[in-house]
Every structure is written in C-alpha cells, then in structure tokens.
Coordinates of C-alpha atoms in Angstrom, one line a residue:
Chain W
X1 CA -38.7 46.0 59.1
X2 CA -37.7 42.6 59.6
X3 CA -35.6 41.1 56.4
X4 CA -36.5 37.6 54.8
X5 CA -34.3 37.0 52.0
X6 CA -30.7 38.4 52.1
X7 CA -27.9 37.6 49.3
X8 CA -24.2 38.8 50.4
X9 CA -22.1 38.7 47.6
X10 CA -23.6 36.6 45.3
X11 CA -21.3 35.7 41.9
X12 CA -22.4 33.4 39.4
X13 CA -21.0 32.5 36.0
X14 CA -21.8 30.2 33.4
X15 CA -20.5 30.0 29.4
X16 CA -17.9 31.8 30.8
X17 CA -20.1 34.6 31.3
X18 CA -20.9 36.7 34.4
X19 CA -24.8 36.6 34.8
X20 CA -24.8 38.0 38.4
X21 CA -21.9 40.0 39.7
X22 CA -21.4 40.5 43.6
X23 CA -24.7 41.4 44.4
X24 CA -26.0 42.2 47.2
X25 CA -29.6 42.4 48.4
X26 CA -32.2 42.3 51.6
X27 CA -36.4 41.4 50.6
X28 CA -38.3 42.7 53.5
X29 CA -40.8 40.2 54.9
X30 CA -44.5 40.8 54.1
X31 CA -44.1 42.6 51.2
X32 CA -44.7 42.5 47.8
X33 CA -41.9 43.0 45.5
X34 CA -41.4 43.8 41.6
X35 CA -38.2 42.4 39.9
X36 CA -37.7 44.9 37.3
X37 CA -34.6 44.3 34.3
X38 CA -34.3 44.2 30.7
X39 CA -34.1 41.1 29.1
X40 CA -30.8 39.1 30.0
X41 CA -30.9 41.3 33.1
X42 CA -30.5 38.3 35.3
X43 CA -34.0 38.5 37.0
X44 CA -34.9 34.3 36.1
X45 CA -31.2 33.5 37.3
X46 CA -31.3 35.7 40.1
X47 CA -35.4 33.5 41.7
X48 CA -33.3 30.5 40.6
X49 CA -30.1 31.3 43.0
X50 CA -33.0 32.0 45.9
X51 CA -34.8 29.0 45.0
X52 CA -31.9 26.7 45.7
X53 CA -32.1 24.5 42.0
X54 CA -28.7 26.3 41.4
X55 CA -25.5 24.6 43.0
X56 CA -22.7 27.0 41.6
X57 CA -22.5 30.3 42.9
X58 CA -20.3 32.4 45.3
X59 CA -21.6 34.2 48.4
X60 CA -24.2 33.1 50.6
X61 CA -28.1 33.4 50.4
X62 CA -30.1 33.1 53.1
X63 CA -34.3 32.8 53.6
X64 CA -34.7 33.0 57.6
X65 CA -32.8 30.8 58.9
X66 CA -32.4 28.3 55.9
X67 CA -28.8 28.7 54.0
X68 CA -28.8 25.4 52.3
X69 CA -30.0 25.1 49.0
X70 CA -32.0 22.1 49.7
X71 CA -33.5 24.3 53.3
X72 CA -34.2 27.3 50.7
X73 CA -36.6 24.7 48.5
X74 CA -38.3 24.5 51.9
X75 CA -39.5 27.7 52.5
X76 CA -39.4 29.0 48.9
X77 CA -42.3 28.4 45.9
X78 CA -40.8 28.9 42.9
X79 CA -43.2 29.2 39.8
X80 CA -41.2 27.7 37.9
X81 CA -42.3 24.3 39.5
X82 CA -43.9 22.8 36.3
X83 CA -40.5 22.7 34.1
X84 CA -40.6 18.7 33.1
X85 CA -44.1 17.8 34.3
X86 CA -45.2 15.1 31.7
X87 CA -47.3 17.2 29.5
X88 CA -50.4 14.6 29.7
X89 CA -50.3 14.7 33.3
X90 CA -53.8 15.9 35.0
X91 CA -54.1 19.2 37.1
X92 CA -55.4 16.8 40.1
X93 CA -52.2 14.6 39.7
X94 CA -49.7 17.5 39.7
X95 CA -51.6 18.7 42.8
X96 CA -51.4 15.2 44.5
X97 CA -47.7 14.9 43.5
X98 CA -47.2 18.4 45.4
X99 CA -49.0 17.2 48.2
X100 CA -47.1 13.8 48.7
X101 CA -43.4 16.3 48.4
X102 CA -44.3 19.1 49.9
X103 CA -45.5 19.3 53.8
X104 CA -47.1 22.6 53.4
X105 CA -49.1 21.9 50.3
X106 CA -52.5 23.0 50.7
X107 CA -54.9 20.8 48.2
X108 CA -57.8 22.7 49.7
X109 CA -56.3 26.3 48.6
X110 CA -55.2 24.9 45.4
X111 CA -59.0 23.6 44.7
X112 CA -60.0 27.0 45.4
X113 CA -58.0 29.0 43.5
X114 CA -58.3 26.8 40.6
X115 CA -62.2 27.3 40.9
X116 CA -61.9 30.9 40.9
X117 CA -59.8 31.1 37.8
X118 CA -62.5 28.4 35.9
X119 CA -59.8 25.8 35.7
X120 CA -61.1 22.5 35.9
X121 CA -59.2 19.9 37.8
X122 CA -59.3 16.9 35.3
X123 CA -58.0 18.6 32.4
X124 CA -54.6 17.7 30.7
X125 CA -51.5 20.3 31.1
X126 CA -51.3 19.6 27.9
X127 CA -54.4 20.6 26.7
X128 CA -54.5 24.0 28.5
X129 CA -54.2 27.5 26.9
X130 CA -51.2 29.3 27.6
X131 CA -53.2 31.5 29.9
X132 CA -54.7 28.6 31.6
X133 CA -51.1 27.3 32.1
X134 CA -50.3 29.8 33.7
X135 CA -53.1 30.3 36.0
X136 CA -52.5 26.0 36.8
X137 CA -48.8 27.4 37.6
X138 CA -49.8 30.2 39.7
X139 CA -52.3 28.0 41.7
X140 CA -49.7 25.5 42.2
X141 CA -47.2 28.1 43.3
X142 CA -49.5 29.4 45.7
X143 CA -51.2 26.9 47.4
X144 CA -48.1 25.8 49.1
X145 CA -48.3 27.9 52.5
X146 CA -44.2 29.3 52.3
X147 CA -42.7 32.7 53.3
X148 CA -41.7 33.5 50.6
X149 CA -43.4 33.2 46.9
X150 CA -40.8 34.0 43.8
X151 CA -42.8 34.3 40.7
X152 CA -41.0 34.4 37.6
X153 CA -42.9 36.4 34.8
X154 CA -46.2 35.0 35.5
X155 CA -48.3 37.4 33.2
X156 CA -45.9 36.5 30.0
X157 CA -48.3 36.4 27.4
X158 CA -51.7 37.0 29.2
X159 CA -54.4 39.1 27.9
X160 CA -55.2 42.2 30.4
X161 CA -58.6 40.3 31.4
X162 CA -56.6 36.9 32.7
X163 CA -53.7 39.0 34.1
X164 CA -56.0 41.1 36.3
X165 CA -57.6 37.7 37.6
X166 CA -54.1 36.0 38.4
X167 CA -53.2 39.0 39.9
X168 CA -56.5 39.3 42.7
X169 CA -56.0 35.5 42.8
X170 CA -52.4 36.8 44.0
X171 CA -52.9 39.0 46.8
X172 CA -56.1 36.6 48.2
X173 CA -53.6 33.8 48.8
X174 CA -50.7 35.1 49.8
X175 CA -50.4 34.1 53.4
X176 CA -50.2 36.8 56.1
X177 CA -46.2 38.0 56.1
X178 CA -45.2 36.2 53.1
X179 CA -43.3 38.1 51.1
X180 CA -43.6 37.8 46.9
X181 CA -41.0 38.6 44.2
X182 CA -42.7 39.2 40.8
X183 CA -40.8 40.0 37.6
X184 CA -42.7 41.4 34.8
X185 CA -42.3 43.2 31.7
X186 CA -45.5 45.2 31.8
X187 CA -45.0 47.2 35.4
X188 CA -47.5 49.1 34.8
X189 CA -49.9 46.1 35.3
X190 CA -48.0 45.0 39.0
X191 CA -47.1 49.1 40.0
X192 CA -50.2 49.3 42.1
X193 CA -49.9 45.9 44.2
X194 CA -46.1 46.8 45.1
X195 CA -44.5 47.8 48.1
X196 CA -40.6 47.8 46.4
X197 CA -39.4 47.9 43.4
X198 CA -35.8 46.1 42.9
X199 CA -33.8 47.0 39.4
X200 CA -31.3 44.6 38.3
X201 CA -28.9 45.7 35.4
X202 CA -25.5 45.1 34.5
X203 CA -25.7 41.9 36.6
X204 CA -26.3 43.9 39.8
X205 CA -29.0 45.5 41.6
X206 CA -29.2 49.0 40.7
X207 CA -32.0 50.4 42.9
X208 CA -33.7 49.4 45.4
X209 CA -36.7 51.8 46.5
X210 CA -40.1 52.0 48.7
X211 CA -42.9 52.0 45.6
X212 CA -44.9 54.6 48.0
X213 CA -41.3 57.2 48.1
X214 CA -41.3 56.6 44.0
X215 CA -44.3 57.8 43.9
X216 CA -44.9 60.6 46.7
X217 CA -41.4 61.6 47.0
X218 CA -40.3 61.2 43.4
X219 CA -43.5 62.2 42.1
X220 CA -42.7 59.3 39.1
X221 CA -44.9 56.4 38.3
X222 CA -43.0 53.1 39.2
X223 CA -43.0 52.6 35.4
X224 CA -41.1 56.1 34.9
X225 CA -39.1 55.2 37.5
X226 CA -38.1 52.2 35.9
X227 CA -37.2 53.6 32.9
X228 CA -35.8 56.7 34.4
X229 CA -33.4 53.8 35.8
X230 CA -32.5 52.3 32.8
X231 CA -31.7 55.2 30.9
X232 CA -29.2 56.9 33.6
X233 CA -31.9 59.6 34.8
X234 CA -31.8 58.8 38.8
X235 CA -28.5 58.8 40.3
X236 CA -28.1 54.4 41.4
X237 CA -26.4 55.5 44.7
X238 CA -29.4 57.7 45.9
X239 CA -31.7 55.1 44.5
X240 CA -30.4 52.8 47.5
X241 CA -31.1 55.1 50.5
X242 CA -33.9 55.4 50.9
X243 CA -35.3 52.2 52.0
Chain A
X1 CA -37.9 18.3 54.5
X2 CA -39.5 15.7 52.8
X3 CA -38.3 12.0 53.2
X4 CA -36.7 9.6 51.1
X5 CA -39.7 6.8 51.1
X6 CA -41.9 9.5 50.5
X7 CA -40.1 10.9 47.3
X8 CA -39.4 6.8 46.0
X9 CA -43.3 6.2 46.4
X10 CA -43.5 8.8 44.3
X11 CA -41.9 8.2 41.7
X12 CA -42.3 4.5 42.0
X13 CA -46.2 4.6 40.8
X14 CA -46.2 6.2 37.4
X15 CA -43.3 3.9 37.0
X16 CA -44.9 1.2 38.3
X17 CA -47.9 2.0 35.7
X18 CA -45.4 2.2 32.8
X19 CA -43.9 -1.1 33.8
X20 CA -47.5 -2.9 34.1
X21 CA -48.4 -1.6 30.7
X22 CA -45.6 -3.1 29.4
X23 CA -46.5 -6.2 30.9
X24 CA -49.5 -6.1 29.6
X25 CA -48.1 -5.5 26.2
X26 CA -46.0 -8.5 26.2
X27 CA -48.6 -10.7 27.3
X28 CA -51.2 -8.8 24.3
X29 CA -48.3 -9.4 21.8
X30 CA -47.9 -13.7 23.0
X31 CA -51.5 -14.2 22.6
X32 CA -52.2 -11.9 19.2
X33 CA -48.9 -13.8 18.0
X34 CA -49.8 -17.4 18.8
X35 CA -53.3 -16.7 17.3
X36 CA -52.3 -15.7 14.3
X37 CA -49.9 -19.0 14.3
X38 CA -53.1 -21.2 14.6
X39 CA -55.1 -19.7 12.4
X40 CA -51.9 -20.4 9.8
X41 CA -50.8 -23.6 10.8
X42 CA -54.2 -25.1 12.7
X43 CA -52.3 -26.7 14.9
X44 CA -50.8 -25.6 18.3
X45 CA -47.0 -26.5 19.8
X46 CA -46.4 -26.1 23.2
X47 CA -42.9 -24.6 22.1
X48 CA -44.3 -22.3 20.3
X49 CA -45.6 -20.1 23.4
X50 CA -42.5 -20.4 25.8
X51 CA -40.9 -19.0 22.6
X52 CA -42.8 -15.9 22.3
X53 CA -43.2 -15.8 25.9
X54 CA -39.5 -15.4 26.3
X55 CA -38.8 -13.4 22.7
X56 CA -42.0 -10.2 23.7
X57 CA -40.3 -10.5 27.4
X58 CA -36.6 -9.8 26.1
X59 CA -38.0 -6.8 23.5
X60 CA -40.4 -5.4 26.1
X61 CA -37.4 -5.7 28.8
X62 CA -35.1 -3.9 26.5
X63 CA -37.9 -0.8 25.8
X64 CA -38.6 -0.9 29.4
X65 CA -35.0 -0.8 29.7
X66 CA -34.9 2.5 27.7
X67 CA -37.9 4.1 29.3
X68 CA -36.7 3.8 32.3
X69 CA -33.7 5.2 31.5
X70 CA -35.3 8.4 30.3
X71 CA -37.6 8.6 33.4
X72 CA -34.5 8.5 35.4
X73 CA -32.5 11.2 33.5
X74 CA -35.4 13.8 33.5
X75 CA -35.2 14.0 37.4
X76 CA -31.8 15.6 37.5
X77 CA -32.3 18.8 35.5
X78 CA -35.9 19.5 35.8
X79 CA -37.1 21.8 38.3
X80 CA -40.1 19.6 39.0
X81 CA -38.1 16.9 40.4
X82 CA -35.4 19.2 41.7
X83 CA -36.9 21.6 43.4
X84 CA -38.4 18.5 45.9
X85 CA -37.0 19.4 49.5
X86 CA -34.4 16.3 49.7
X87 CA -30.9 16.3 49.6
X88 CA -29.3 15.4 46.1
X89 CA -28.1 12.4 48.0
X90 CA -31.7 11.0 49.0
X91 CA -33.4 12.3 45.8
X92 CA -30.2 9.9 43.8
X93 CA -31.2 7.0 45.5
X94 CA -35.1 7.0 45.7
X95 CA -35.1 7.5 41.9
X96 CA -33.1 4.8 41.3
X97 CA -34.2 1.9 44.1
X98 CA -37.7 3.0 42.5
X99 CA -36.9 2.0 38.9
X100 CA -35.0 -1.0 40.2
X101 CA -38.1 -2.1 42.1
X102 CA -39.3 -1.8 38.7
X103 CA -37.2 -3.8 36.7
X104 CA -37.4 -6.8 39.5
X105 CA -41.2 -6.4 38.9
X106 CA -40.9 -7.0 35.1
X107 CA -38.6 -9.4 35.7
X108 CA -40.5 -11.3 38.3
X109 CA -44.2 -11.3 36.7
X110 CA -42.6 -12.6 33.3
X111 CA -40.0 -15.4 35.2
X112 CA -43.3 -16.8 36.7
X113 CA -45.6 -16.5 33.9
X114 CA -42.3 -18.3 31.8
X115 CA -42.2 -21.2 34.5
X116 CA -46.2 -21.5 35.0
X117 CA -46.7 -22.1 32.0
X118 CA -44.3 -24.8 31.9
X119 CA -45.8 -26.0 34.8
X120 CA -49.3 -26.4 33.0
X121 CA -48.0 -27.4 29.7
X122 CA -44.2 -28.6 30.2
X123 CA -41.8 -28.7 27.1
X124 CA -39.6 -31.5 27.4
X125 CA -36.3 -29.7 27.1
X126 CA -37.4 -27.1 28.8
X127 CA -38.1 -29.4 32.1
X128 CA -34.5 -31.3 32.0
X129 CA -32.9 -28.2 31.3
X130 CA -34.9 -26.0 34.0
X131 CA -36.5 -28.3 36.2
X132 CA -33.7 -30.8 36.9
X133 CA -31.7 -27.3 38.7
X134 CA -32.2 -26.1 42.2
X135 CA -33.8 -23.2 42.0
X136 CA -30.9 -21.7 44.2
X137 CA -29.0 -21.9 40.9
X138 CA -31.1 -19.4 39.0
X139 CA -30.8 -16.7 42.0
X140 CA -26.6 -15.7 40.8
X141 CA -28.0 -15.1 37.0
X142 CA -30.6 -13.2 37.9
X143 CA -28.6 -10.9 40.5
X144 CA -26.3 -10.7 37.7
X145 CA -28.2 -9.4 35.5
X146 CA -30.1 -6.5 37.7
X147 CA -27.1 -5.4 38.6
X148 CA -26.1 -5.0 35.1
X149 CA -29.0 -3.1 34.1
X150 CA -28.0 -0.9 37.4
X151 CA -24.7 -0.3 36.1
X152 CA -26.4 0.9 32.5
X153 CA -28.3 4.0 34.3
X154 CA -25.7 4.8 36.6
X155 CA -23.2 5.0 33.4
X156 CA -25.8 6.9 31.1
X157 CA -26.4 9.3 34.3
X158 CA -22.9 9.6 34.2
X159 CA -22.7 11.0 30.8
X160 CA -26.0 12.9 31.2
X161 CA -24.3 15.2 34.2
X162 CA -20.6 15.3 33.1
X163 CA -21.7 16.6 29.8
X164 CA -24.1 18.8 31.6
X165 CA -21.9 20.0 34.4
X166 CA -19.6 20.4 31.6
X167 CA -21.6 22.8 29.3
X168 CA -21.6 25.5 32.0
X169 CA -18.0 26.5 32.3
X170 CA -17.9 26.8 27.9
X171 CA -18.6 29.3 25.9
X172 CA -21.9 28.9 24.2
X173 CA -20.0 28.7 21.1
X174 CA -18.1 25.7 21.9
X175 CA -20.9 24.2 24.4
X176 CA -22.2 21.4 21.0
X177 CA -18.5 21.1 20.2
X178 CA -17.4 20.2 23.7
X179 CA -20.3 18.1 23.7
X180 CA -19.9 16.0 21.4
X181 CA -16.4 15.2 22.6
X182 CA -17.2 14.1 25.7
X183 CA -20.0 11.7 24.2
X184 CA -17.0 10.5 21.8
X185 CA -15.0 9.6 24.6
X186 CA -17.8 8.1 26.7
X187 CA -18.5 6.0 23.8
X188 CA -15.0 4.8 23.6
X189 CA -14.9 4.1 27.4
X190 CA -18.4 2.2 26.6
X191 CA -16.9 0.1 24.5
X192 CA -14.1 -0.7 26.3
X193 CA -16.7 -1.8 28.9
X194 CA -18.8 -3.8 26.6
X195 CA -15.8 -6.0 25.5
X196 CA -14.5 -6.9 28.8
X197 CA -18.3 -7.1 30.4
X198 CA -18.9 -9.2 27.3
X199 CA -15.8 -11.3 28.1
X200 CA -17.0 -11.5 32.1
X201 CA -20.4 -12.5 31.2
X202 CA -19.7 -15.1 28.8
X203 CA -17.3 -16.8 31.5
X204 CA -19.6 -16.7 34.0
X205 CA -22.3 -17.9 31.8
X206 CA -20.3 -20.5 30.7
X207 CA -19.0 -21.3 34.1
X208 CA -21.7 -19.9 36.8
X209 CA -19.8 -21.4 39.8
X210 CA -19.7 -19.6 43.1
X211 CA -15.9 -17.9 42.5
X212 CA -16.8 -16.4 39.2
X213 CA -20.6 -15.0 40.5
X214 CA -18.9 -13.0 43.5
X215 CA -16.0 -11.6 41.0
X216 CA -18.6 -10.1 38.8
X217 CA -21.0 -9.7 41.6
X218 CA -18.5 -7.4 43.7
X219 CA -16.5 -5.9 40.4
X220 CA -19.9 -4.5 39.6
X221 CA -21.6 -3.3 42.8
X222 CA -18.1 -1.6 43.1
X223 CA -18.5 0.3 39.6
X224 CA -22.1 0.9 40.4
X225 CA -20.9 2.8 43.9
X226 CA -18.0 4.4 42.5
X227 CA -20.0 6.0 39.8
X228 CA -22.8 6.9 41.8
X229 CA -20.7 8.8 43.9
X230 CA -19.5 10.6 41.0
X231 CA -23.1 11.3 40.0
X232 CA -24.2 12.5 43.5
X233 CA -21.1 15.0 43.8
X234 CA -21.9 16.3 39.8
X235 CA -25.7 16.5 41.3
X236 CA -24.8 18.4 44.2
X237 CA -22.2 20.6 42.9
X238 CA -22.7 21.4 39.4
X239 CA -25.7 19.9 37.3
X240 CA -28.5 22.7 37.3
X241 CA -32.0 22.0 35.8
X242 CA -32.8 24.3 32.2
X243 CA -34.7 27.5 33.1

C-alpha cells in the first residue's frame, strides 16, 4: 500500500508544554482513517501540523512529494478552513473566494453537495444552525479535489439524522484515492466507513491498526477497541504490527 | 500554488467595498451637515462645504484608517487567510499593497472632490493658497503621508506577531502577564516614535523643500522595510493562527 502522509519525528511544544512528542506515523493513500484520543490528546494539533498553518515544530512531514508547509496547504483540505470568515459573509461568496485561491476548487461539487444537504447558497454564515455550519464546512472542505482531506470533528454537536447525511455526503465526494482523516468523539458513528484506526495518547500514536483485523481478528468493535486502548487492555507494541 | 495578484485581488475587493462605503459616508455626512446649516442659517457660504468636505474626509480617513488595520491583522492568524497556498512572503505583501491601494483610493476620490469643488465654487483663500502652487508641490505631502499610514500597520503588525509569537514559548499562566509587558514596551517605543515623527513632520511641513522630503521619505521606507522583514520572519517562523 502506497503511503501519502508520513511524519518522522514530529515534536511540538507550546506554553512550554509538549503537545506532540516524537511521533511518528504513515496514512495509507485511499483510505479512510479515524483519529481517535481523549480530549487534549493532540488530534486538532496533530491535522494542523499536516495542514501546514503551523510553523514550529521538529521533524519533517511530508504529503507526496510536498514537505513545505506552504506545498502541504496545496494538497491538503483542512476543515478547519472557515476560522475568521466574516460571519455575514454569504455561502456563494466563501465558495467564490475558494475558487479565486484555490486551483482545484470545484464550484460545481460544492453546488452539489450543498443541494444535497438543503443548504441554500445565499444564506449568511451567520445565520446558519450549527449543524448547517457544519454541513457549509464540510462542503467547502470537500469540494476542493486534494489527496488528502483532514477533517477535524466534523459531527461535534450534530444530531444522528444530520451526522448520517454529512457522513454519505462524505464518502460520495471523496475523490478516487484520496485518503481522509476524521476525528470524532462518537466512533461508533464513523466505525463502519473506516479502513484504520489511529490512537493518539500521551502525545504519541499509540496504535495504529487495520479496522477490518479489529474486528475479524480481534473480534472487538472499533469502539471497544478504542477504549480497550485507553484503558491499558491491548498491549501498544502489538497494536502497531499489524498493519 | 496560487499567485500573488490573485491573493491581492482578493482581498483588495471587500476592501475596496469598505473603502467606497466610507466614501460614501463622508460625502452623506457633507450634504446632511450643510443642510441642516441652511435650514439654520438660510444662507449658504461657500466656506462652509470645503470645511466639512475636508473635516468628514479627515474622520472617515482616520476610521478607515482603523478598519483597515483590523482587516489587515485578521489575515495573519486565521486559518482562512492562512491556509491560502502562498508563501508568507507573497501573502505579506498582497495584503498590504491591497489596503494601500485602498488608502490612495480614499485619498484620491476625496483630494478631487476637495479641488472640484473649488473649481466650481472657488474660496478665495483657498485659490491663492492652493491654486497659486504647482501641483508638483502637493505630490512630497502626499507621498509623505501614505507612507506614514504604511508605517502605522507595519508597526501595529509588529506588535500583533511579537506578542503572538511570543505567547507560545510561556506558560499559560504567565501568557496575559507577558502580554501585557510587551504592549507596555511597544507603547513606550510608540511614543518615542511619535515625538521624533512629530518633530520630522513639523519640519518638513514647515519647510517642504526637496532635502527634508527625501530624509523623511528614505528614513521611513527604511523603517517600513526593516519592520516588514521582521514581520515576514515572525509570519514564517513562529505566528500560528487560533485553532
């Protein structure tokens, strides 16, 4: 399997604090891929290193052949793309601004998507529901054509209804051999659409595992799993191997 | 990547918008004010409008002045903005020659709306005063006083990414603290400036000859690059947009 994303020793600090420590990590390409931590676990800080809006950090990260931070913006949609859009600003403007920035913008997929999710191009940010901001900041995400998609809790505060939608919106956009990160609190709602499962804690990745082994070879649910993880019930170092 | 024209057209036109509407806000103000003195007085002086032409120009300048400021400023550590596929260098510059495209716009429309109207309806002082000058001689003030302005964001970018380059190597304890004290001494140092621009001004105000125009001409273009410098290498290395 051909690797997208890898991160060689990758240290960052900030508030004299240690938020990611030496990690080290390889995202398949065409794959979908849960980000699974506890709060504080580093999983924002960790898209944000890969997303290149972070200009401190040890190690190297790579997406293909692009190293650079500004090469990594490139080739990576974050969904975190709306932080400091002025709130009044219209759904059809943000898409045009994308459009103008970004060569692989599609306005044609965002249209789509944001007609399949009853969002209605005029409206205000603003003025949208927390679930329609989020579906705006999915379509956004998505509708630029990328390798590789890093979305950053984008069910937070969705009813089950909405998050099903966003999630078929998902996996109908995502471009053939794209891969996508997704962190989530609920995995029980993303278990079924993974192919990996990634668990950061103490400012590393502590597993690192095939969804299809967890659940045929392990015999767990991804969400077991997961919590197996967290409270010491799989041994880390086997969790690795087996990819 | 994407170009630098491309990002300054973009964020030249709601700029652009802003400054228009405060054009057009000026220009409300003049004609709602010089009614109202009619209707008082019932009778109408010339004087009067070049006045208020010249007193809504000076308070719209010095909100545009401020707004500007703040669209500048939200660029650096918001992901909208910073996750564009530009080098820190190229996104520096297109978001400032866009808001100084802007200020010469305000500047322009309300210098030729000053001087038509004294063309239709000339004030006598006004026409020895202005008229009786090349209009060569007007060019050194006016350079003078963009560049200024110019000097004003790249000093409040200044503070805006030392204190935020800053932040991230404190504790979060001692992050308002620290804060603070860096804004004490940058208001120090601002005043410091303030006296001696004060003092250059004046004497070249008093005495706009050719030797004093290039001292303050190349003392601030000098300050202007030597500060954006610093702001490039604080974007590049060390400012990071809020999660």
């Amino acid at each position: 399997m051909t690797n997208l994303v890898t991160l060689s020793n990758v240290t960052y600090k900030r508030n004299l604090k240690i938020i990611i420590d030496h990690l080290n990590l390889q995202l398949p390409q065409n794959n979908i891929i849960g980000l699974l931590g506890a709060n504080g676990a580093g999983k924002t800080t960790l898209m944000r290193l890969i997303s290149g809006v972070v200009p401190n950090y040890k190690g190297t990260i790579r997406i293909g052949t692009a190293t650079t931070n500004t090469a990594r913006k490139q080739v990576a949609s974050f969904s975190q793309i709306l932080t400091g859009v002025q709130p009044n600003a219209r759904l059809t403007e943000i898409a045009n601004y994308c459009d103008t920035l970004y060569s692989d913008f599609s306005i044609d997929v965002f249209e789509k998507i944001i007609a399949s999710l009853d969002l209605d191009g005029t409206e205000k940010l603003s003025a949208l529901s927390k679930g329609n901001r989020m579906k705006c900041v999915l379509a956004v995400t998505l509708a630029r054509r990328v390798s590789l998609y890093l979305l950053d809790e984008p069910f937070d505060g969705i009813d089950s209804m909405t998050r099903k939608r966003l999630i078929k919106s998902m996996l109908t956009w995502k471009p053939d051999n794209a891969t996508i990160l997704i962190s989530d609190h609920h995995v029980e709602d993303i278990a079924n659409i993974l192919d990996q499962v990634v668990i950061l804690k103490h400012q590393m990745v502590i597993s690192q595992k095939s969804a299809e082994e967890i659940r045929e070879k392990d015999g767990l649910s991804i969400e077991t799993y997961y919590e197996n993880i967290y409270e010491g019930g799989v041994d880390h170092d086997q969790s690795h191997d087996n990819l | 990547m994407t170009s630098l024209m491309t990002t300054f057209k973009t964020f030249l036109r709601p700029r652009f918008k802003t400054t228009s509407a405060f054009l057009i806000a000026t220009f409300v103000a003049t004609i709602i004010s010089l009614i109202i003195i009619v209707w008082n007085t019932h009778s109408f002086k010339n004087t009067n409008i070049s006045n208020f032409i010249l007193m809504y120009a000076a308070i719209g300048g010095l909100a545009l002045f401020i707004k500007l400021a703040q669209n500048i400023e939200i660029v650096w550590t918001h992901n909208y903005y910073r996750l564009i596929p530009i080098s820190e260098t190229k996104l520096y510059l297109s978001n400032f020659l866009a808001t100084l495209v802007c200020l010469i716009y305000y500047s322009g429309v309300q210098v030729i709306l000053f001087l038509l109207w004294e063309l239709i309806l000339p004030t006598a002082q006004l026409q020895i005063s202005l008229f009786s000058l090349p209009w060569l001689r007007l060019l050194p003030p006016a350079i003078v006083s963009v560049l200024l302005c110019l000097f004003w964001w790249v000093f409040i970018s200044l503070i805006h990414m030392a204190t935020n380059a800053t932040a991230a190597f404190l504790p979060n304890t001692r992050v308002r603290l620290v804060r603070w004290l860096i804004y004490l001494v940058f208001i120090i140092i601002f005043s410091i400036l303030i006296s001696q621009f004060n003092r250059l001004i004046q004497f070249f105000f008093g005495n706009p000859d050719n030797a004093s125009f290039l001292m303050l001409f190349t003392g601030l273009s000098l300050l202007i690059v030597i500060i954006s410098a610093i702001n490039i290498y604080l974007l590049k290395r060390w400012v990071e947009t809020t999660a």
